[in-house]
Coordinates of C-alpha atoms and ligand atoms in Angstrom, one line a residue:
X1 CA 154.6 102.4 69.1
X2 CA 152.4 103.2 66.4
X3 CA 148.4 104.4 67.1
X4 CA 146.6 105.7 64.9
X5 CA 144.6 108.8 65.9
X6 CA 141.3 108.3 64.2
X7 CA 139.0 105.3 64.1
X8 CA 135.4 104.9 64.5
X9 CA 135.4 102.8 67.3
X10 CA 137.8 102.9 70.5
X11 CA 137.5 100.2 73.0
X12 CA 139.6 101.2 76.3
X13 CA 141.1 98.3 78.1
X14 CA 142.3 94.9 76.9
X15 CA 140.4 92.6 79.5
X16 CA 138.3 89.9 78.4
X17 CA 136.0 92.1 77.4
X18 CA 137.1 94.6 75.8
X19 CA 139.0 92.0 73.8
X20 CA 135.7 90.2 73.2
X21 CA 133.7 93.2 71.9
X22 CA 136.7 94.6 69.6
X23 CA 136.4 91.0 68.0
X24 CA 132.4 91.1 67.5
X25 CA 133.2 94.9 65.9
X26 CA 135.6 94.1 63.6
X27 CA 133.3 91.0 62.4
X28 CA 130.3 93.7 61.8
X29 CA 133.0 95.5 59.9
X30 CA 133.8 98.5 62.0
X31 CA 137.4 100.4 62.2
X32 CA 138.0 99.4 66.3
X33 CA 141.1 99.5 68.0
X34 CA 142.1 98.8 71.5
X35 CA 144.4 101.1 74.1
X36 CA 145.5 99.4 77.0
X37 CA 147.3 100.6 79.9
X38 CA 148.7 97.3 81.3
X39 CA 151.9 96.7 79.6
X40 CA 151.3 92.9 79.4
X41 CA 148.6 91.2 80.3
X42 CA 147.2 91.0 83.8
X43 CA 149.0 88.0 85.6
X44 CA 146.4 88.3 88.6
X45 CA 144.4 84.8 88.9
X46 CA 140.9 85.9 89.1
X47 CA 137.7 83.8 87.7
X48 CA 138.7 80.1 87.5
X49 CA 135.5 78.7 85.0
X50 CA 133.1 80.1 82.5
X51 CA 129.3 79.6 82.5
X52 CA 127.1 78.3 79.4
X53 CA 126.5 81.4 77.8
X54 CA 129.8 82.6 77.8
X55 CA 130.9 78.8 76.4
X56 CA 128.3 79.3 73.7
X57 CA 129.6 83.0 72.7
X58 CA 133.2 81.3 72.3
X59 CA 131.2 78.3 70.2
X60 CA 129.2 80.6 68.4
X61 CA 133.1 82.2 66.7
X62 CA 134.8 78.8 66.7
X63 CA 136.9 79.3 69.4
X64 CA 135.6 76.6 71.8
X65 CA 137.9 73.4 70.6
X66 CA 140.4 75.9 71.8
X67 CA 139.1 76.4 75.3
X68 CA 140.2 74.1 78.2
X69 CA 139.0 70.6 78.5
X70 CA 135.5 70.7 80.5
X71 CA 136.6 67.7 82.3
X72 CA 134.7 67.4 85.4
X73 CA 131.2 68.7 85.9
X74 CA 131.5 72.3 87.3
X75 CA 128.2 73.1 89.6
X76 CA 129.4 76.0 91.8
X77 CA 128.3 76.7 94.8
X78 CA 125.9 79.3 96.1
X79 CA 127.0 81.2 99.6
X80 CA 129.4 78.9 100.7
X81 CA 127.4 76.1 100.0
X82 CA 128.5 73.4 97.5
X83 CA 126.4 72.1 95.3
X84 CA 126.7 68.3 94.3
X85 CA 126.5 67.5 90.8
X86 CA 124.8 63.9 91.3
X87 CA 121.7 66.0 93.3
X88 CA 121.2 67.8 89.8
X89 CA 118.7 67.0 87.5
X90 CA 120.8 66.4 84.4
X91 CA 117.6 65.8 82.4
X92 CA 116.0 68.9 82.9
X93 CA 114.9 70.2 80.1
X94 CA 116.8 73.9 79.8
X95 CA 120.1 72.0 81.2
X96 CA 119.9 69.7 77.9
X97 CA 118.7 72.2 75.4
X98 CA 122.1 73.8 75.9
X99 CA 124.5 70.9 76.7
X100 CA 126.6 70.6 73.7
X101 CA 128.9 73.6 75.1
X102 CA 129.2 71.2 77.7
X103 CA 127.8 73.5 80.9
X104 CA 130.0 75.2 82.6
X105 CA 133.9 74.6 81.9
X106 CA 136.5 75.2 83.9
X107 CA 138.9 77.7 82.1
X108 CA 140.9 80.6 83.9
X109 CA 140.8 84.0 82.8
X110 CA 144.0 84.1 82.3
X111 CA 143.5 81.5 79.3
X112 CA 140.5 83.3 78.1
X113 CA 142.2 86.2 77.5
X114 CA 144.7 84.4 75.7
X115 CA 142.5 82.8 73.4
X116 CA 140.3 86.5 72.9
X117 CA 143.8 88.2 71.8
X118 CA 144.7 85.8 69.4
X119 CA 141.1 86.3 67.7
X120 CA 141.6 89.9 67.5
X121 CA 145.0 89.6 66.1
X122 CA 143.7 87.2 63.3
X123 CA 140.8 90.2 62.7
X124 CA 143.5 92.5 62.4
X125 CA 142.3 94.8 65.7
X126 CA 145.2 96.6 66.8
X127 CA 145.6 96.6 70.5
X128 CA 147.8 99.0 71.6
X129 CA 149.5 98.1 75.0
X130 CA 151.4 100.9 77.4
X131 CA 148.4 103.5 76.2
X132 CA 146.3 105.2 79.5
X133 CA 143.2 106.9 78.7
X134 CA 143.2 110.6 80.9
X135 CA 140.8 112.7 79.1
X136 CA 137.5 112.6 77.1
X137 CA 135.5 115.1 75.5
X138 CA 132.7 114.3 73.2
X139 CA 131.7 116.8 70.7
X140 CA 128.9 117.5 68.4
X141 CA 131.6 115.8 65.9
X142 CA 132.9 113.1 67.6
X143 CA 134.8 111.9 71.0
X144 CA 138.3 113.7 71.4
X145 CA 140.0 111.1 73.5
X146 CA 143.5 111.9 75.8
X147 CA 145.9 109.3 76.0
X148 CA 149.5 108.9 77.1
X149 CA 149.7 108.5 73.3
X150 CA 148.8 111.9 72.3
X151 CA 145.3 112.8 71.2
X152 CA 142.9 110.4 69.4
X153 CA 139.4 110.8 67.7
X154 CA 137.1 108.4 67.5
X155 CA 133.4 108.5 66.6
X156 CA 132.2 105.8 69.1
X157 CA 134.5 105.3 72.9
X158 CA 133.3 102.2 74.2
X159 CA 134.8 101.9 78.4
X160 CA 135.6 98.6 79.3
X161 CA 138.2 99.5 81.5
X162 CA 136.9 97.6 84.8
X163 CA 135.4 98.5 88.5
X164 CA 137.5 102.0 88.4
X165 CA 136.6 102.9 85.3
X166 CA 138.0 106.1 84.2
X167 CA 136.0 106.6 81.0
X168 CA 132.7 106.0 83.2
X169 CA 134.2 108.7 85.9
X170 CA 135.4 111.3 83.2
X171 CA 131.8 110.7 80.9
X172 CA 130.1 111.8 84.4
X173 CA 127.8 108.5 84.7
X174 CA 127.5 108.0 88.1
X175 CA 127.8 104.6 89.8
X176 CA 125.8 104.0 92.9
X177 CA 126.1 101.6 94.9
X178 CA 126.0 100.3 98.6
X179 CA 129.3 100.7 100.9
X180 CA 130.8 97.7 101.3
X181 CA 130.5 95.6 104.7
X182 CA 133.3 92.4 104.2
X183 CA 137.0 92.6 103.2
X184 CA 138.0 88.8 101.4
X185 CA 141.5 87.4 101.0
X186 CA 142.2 84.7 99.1
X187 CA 146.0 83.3 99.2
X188 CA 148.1 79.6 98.5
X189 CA 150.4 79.9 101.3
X190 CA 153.0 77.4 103.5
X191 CA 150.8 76.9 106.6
X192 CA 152.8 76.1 109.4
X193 CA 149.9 74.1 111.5
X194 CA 147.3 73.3 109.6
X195 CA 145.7 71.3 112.0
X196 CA 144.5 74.5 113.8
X197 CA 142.2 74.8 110.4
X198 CA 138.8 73.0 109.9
X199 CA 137.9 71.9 106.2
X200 CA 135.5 73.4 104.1
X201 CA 133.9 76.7 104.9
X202 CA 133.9 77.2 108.5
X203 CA 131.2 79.9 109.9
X204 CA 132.2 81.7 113.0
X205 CA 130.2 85.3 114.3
X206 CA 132.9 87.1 112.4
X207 CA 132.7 85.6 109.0
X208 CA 134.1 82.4 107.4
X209 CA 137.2 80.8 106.3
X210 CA 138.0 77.8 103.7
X211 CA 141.2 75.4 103.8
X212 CA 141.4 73.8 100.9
X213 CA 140.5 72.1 99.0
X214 CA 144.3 72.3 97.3
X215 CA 146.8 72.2 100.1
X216 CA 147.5 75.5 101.2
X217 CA 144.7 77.3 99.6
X218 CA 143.0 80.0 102.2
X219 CA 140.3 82.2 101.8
X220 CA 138.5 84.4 104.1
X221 CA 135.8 86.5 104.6
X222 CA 135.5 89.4 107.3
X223 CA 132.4 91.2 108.0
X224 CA 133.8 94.4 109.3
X225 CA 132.6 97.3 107.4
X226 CA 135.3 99.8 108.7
X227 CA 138.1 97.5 107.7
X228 CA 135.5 96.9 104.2
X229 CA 136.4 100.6 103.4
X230 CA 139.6 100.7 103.8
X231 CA 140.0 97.9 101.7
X232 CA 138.2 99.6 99.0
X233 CA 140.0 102.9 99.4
X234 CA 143.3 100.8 99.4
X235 CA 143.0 98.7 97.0
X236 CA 146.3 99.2 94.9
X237 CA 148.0 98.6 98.1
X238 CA 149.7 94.8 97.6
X239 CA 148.0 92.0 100.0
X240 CA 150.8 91.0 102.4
X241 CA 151.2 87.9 104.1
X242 CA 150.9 89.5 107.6
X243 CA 147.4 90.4 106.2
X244 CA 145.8 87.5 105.2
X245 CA 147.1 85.7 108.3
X246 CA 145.9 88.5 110.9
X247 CA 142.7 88.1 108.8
X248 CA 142.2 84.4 108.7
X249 CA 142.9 84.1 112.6
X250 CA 140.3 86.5 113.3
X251 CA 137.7 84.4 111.7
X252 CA 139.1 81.1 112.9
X253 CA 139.7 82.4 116.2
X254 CA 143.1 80.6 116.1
X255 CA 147.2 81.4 116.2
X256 CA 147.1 79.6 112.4
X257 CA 150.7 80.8 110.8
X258 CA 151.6 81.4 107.6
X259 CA 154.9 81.4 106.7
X260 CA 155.4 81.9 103.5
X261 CA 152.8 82.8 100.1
X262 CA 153.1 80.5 96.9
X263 CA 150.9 83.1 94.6
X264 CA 149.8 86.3 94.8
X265 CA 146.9 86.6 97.2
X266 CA 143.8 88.7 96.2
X267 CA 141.6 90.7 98.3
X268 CA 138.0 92.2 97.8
X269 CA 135.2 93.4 99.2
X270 CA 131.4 93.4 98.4
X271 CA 131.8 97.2 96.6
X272 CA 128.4 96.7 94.9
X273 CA 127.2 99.1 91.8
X274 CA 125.9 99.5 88.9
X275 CA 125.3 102.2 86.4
X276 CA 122.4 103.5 86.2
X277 CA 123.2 104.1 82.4
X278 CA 125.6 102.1 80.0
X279 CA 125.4 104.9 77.2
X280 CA 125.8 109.0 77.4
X281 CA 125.6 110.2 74.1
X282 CA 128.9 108.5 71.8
X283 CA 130.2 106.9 75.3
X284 CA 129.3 103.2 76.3
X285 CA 130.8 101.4 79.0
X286 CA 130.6 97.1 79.6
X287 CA 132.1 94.3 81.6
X288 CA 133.4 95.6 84.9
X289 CA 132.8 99.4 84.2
X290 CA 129.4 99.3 84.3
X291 CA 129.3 96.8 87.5
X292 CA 130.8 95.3 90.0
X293 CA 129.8 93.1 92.9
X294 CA 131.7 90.2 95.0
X295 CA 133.2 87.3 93.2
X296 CA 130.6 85.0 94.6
X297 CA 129.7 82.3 92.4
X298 CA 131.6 83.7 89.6
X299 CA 129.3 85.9 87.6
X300 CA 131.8 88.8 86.6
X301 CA 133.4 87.6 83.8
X302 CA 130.4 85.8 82.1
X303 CA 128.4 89.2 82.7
X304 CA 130.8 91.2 81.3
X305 CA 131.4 88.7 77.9
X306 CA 127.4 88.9 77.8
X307 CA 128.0 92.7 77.5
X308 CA 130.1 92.7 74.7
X309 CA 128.4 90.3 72.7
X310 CA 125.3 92.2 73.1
X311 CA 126.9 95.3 72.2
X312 CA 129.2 94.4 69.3
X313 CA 127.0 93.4 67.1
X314 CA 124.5 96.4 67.2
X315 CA 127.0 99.0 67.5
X316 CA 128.9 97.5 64.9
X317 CA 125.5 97.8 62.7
X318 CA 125.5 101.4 63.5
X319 CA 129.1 102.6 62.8
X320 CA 128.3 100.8 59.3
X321 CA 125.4 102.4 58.3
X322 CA 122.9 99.5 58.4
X323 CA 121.2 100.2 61.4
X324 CA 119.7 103.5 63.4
X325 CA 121.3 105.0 66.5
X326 CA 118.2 103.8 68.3
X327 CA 119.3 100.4 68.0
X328 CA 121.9 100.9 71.0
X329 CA 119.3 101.8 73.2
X330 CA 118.2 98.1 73.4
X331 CA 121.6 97.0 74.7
X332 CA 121.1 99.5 78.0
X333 CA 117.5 97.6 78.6
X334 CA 118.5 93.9 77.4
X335 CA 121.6 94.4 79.6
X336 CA 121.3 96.3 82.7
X337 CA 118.6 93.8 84.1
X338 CA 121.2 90.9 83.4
X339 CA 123.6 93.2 85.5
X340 CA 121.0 93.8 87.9
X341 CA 119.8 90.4 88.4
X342 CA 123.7 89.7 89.0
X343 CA 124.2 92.0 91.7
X344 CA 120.9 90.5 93.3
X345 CA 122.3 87.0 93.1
X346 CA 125.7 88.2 95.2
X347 CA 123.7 90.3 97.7
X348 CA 121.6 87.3 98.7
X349 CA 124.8 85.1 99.3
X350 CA 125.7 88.3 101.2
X351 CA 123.1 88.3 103.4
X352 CA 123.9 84.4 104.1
X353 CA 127.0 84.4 104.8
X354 CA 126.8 87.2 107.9
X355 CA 128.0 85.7 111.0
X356 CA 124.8 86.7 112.9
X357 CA 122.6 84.2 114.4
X358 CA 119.5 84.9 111.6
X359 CA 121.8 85.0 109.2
X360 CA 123.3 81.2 110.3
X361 CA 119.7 80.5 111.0
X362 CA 118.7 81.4 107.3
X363 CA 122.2 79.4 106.2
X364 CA 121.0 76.0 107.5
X365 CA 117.1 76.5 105.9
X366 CA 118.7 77.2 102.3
X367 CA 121.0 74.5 103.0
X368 CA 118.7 71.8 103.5
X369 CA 116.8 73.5 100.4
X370 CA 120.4 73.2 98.2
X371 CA 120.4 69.4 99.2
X372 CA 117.5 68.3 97.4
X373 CA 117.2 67.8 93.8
X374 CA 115.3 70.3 93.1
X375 CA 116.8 73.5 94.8
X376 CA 120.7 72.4 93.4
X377 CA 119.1 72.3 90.0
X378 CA 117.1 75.6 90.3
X379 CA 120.7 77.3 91.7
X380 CA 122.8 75.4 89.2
X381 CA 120.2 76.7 86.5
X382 CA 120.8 80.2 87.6
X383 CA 124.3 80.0 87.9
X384 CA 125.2 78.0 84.8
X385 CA 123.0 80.9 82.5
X386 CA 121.0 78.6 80.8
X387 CA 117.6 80.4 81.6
X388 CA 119.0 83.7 80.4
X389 CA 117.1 85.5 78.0
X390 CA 116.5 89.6 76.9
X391 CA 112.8 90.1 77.4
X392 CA 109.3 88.1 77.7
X393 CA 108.8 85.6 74.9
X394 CA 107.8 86.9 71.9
X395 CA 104.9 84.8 69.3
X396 CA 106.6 81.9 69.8
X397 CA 108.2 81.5 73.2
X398 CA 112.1 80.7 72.1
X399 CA 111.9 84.4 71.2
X400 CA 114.4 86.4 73.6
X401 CA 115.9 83.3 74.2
X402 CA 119.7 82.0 73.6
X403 CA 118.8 79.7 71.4
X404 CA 119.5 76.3 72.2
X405 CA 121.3 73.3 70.8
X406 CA 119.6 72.7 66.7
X407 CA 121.3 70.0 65.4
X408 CA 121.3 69.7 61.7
X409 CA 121.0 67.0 58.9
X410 CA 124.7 67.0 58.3
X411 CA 125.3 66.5 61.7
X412 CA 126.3 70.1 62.3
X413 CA 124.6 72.7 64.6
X414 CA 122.6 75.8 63.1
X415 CA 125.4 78.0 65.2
X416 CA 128.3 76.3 63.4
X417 CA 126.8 79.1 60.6
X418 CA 127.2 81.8 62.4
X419 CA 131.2 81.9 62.7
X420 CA 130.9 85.1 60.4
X421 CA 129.2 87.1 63.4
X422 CA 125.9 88.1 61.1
X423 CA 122.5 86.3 62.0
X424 CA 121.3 82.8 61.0
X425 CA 118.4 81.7 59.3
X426 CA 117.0 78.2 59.5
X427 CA 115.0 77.8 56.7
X428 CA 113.3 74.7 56.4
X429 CA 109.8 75.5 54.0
X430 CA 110.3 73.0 50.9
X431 CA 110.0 76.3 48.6
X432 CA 112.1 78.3 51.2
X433 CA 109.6 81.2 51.5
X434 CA 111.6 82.9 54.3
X435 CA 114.7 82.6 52.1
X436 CA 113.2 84.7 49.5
X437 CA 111.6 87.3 52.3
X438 CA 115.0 87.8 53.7
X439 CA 116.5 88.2 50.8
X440 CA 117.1 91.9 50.9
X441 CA 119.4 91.2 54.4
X442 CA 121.7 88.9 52.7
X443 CA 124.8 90.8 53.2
X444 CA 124.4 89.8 56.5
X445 CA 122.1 87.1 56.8
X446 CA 123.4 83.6 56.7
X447 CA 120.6 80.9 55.5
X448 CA 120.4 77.4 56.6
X449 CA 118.2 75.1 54.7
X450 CA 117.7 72.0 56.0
X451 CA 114.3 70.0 54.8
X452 CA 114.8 67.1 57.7
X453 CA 113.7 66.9 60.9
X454 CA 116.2 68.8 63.4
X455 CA 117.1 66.2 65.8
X456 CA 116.5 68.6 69.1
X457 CA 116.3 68.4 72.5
X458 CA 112.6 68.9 73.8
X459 CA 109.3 67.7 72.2
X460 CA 108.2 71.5 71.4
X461 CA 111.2 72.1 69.8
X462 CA 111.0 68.9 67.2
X463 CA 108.4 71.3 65.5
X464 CA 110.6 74.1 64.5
X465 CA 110.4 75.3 60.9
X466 CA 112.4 78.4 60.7
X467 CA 114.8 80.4 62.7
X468 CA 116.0 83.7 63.0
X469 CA 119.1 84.2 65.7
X470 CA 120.7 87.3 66.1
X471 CA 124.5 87.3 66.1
X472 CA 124.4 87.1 70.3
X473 CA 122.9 83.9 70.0
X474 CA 119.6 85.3 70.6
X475 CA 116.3 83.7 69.3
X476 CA 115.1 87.0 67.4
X477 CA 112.2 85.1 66.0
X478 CA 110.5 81.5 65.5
X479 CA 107.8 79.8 64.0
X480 CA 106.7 76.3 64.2
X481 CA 104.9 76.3 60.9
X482 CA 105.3 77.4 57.7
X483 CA 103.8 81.0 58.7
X484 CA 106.5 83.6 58.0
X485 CA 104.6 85.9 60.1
X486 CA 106.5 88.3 62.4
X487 CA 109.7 87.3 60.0
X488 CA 110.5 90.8 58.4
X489 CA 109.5 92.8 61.3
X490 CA 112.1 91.1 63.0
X491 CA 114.6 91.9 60.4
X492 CA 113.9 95.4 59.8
X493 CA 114.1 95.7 64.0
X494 CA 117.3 93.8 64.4
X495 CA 119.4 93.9 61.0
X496 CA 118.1 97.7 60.0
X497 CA 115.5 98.6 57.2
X498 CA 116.3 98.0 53.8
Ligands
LIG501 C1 139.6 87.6 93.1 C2 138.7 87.6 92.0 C3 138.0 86.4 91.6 C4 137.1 86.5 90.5 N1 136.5 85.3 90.2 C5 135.6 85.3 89.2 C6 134.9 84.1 88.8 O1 135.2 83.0 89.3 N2 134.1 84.2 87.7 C7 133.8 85.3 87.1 O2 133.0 85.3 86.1 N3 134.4 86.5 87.5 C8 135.3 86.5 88.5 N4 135.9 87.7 88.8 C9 135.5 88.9 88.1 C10 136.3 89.1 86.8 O3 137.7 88.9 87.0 C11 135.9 90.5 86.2 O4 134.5 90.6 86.2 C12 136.5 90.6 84.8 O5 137.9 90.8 84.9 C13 136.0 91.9 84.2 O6 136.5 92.0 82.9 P1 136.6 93.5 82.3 O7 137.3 93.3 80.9 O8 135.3 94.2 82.3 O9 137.6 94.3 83.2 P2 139.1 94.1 83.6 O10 139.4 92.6 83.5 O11 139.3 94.8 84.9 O12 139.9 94.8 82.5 C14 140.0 96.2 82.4 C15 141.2 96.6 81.6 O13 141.2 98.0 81.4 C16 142.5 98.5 81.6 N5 142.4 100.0 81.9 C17 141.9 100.5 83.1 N6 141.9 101.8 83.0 C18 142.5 102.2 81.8 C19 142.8 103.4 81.2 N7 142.5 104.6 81.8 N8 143.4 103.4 80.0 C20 143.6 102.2 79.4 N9 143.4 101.0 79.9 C21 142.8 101.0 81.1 C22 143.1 97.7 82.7 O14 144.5 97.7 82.7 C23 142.5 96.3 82.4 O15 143.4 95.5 81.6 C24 136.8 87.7 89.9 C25 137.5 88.9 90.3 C26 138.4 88.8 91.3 C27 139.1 90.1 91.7

């Protein structure tokens, strides 16, 4: 196999994110390649669907007529606790402002990964399978990198090399973090009496198990910190069949058997951490290597695409020249809050889903509160991304905002621009003034001019007159008149001085 020693950015591991971020580099025009251990891809089943934002990243490149159909509305659930798409309010404003990714889609990882390396082969990133990072050492130069390879060189090592990251142990960023207190299995297996099960998630003082809803299916979850930790300390060991049936009579308190297992099982626990930093010095980590948490909810894989497209774009702008170091810092503080928030979200389920009675207690108030209208479309809000945004609102309140569904005279979207992975500029003055003052960015500024009323999706909106979005999808600045105020600030802070 061929690698090529030197490059100026080297993204370790070829998960979905890594794959997603060496795409977003080589669109800002950096040198990127990938070095993955795995052989072939990973044929573990992990997250099953995809949230809004993560949807809208894939739009944003063209890659969404390729994802799964969205089929039937996916909702979620929050602890345990389903929540029904007919008690959501469909109507609510931020829900429709980002509907034409249709919500959340079901789409397994295994399929988004397939869909990422095909985009990075048609950029031309090399991903180099078979390769296991061992050593780093950054220099005043650059990052000498130790692979199975032989020695690289790169100027910029970006870790996205999941939960036991080795670039975030051997850059010496710490990882703190809560012990875990559950072990989970989840399995497809032949059930021998599955009459002895109850359907849906049944609570018992030990944890909870789930039959179904596919015949077969099991999952449980064991609060039992000692076995927690041993889980964790274990966790290359394979899941056996004796194990997720001693595990799932404990919590149903039954003789269940299983006698046979149709797919691999998982297990995990509620390891819970975060890095304090994503950056030290030339060494970045995203996705799973800079947190992980329980699969609750499915956050991981959307957090860890939000990552990357956060990061691609501005360290892309660095390795080219065309913006300052400094730039980088903002993808620490827009993105360790998201993570943060994250981890938050799972350790509240956590704390529902003990099998204590305050615990239960709690359970049956947020229950009641998930079957109105109004708490299944505050959860399904949270969970789908739509509220997501980097900071406080800016002058105009879209700022720090994804920016939401702008439909276009020609019947096209203002992100159907941004394919090319620079920023977007709607334009719509009749002598298109903010054309002209963004002139100086046009190498990477794409202008929209369009002198019709946007059809868009709330009132405040219908005003819009220009548009800056940064290549994330974030609103970077907005006006509702023709006042181009706040316009080149924006540019110089986000595309680099010129
Ligand atoms: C059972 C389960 C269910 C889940 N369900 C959901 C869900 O429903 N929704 C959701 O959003 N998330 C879910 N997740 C989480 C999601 O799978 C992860 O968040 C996601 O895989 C993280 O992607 P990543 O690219 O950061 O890391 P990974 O997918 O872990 O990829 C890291 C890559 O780095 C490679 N690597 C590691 N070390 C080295 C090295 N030294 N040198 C070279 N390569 C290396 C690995 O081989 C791997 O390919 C689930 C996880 C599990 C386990």
């Amino acid at each position: 196999m061929f690698v090529k020693r030197e490059c100026e950015v080297l993204v370790v591991g070829a998960g979905p994110v890594g794959l997603m971020l060496a795409a977003e580099l080589a669109l800002a025009g950096a040198d990127v390649q990938i070095v993955e251990r795995r052989t072939e891809p990973d044929p573990d089943s992990k997250a099953q669907s995809i949230n809004v934002p993560t949807a809208e990243a894939l739009d944003r490149r063209g890659l969404l007529p390729a994802a799964a159909d969205p089929g039937q509305r996916f909702t979620g659930h929050f602890a345990g606790l389903a929540l029904d798409p007919d008690l959501v309010d469909w109507a609510d404003a931020d829900l429709v402002a980002h509907s034409a990714a249709n919500r959340c889609r079901m789409m397994t990882q295994r399929h988004l990964e397939a869909l990422l390396a095909e985009h990075v082969a048609r950029l031309g990133v090399a991903v180099n399978r078979g390769v296991d990072v061992v050593a780093v050492d950054e220099t005043v130069a650059d990052v000498q990198v130790g692979t199975s390879a032989g020695p690289m060189r790169t100027a910029w090592l970006v870790g996205c090399d999941g939960g036991h990251s080795t670039v975030r142990r051997l850059a010496g960023i710490e990882f703190p973090g809560a012990e875990p207190e559950f072990v989970g299995y989840q399995a497809i297996a032949e059930v021998a009496d599955p009459e002895k099960l109850g359907t849906g998630w049944v609570w018992s003082q030990r944890g909870a198990y789930r039959s179904g809803p596919q015949p077969g299916r099991v999952a449980t979850l064991e609060f039992d910190a000692a076995r927690a930790r041993l889980a964790r300390g274990d966790r290359s060991a394979p899941v056996t069949l004796d194990e997720v049936q001693a595990s799932l009579r404990r919590v149903s308190a039954t003789d269940v058997t299983l006698t046979a297992l149709r797919a691999t099982p998982t297990r995990w626990t509620d390891n819970t951490r975060q890095a304090p930093s994503y950056r030290r010095g030339h060494v970045l980590l995203a996705g799973d290597a800079a947190h992980v948490h329980p699969p609750f909810g499915g956050q991981g894989l959307n957090l860890g695409i939000g990552d990357a497209v956060n990061l691609g774009w501005k360290l892309g702008a660095v390795v080219t020249g065309l913006a300052a170091d400094d730039l980088l810092d903002t993808y620490d503080t827009e993105r360790r809050p998201a993570g943060a928030w994250v981890l938050d979200w799972t350790r509240a389920q956590t704390g529902l889903m003990r099998g204590d009675d305050k615990s239960a207690a709690l359970r049956g108030v947020v229950a009641d509160l998930l079957g109105t209208s109004a708490g299944t479309t505050y959860a399904v809000k949270k969970i789908s991304g739509v509220t997501q945004r980097v900071g406080p609102p800016g002058d105009h309140e879209l700022v720090g905002a994804l920016v939401p569904d702008l439909w276009l005279r020609d019947g096209s979207r203002l992100v159907d621009h941004g394919h090319g992975g620079g920023f977007v500029l709607l334009d719509r003055t009749p002598e298109a003034a903010f054309t002209r003052l963004a002139a100086a960015w046009g190498d990477v500024v794409t202008v929209v001019a369009d002198d019709t009323v946007i059809t868009v999706v709330a009132d405040d909106e219908a005003a819009l007159m220009g548009a800056l979005v940064r290549p994330d999808g974030v609103m970077a600045w907005a006006t509702d008149t023709g006042d181009s105020a706040g316009l080149v600030d924006a540019l110089r802070r986000w595309a680099g001085a010129r």
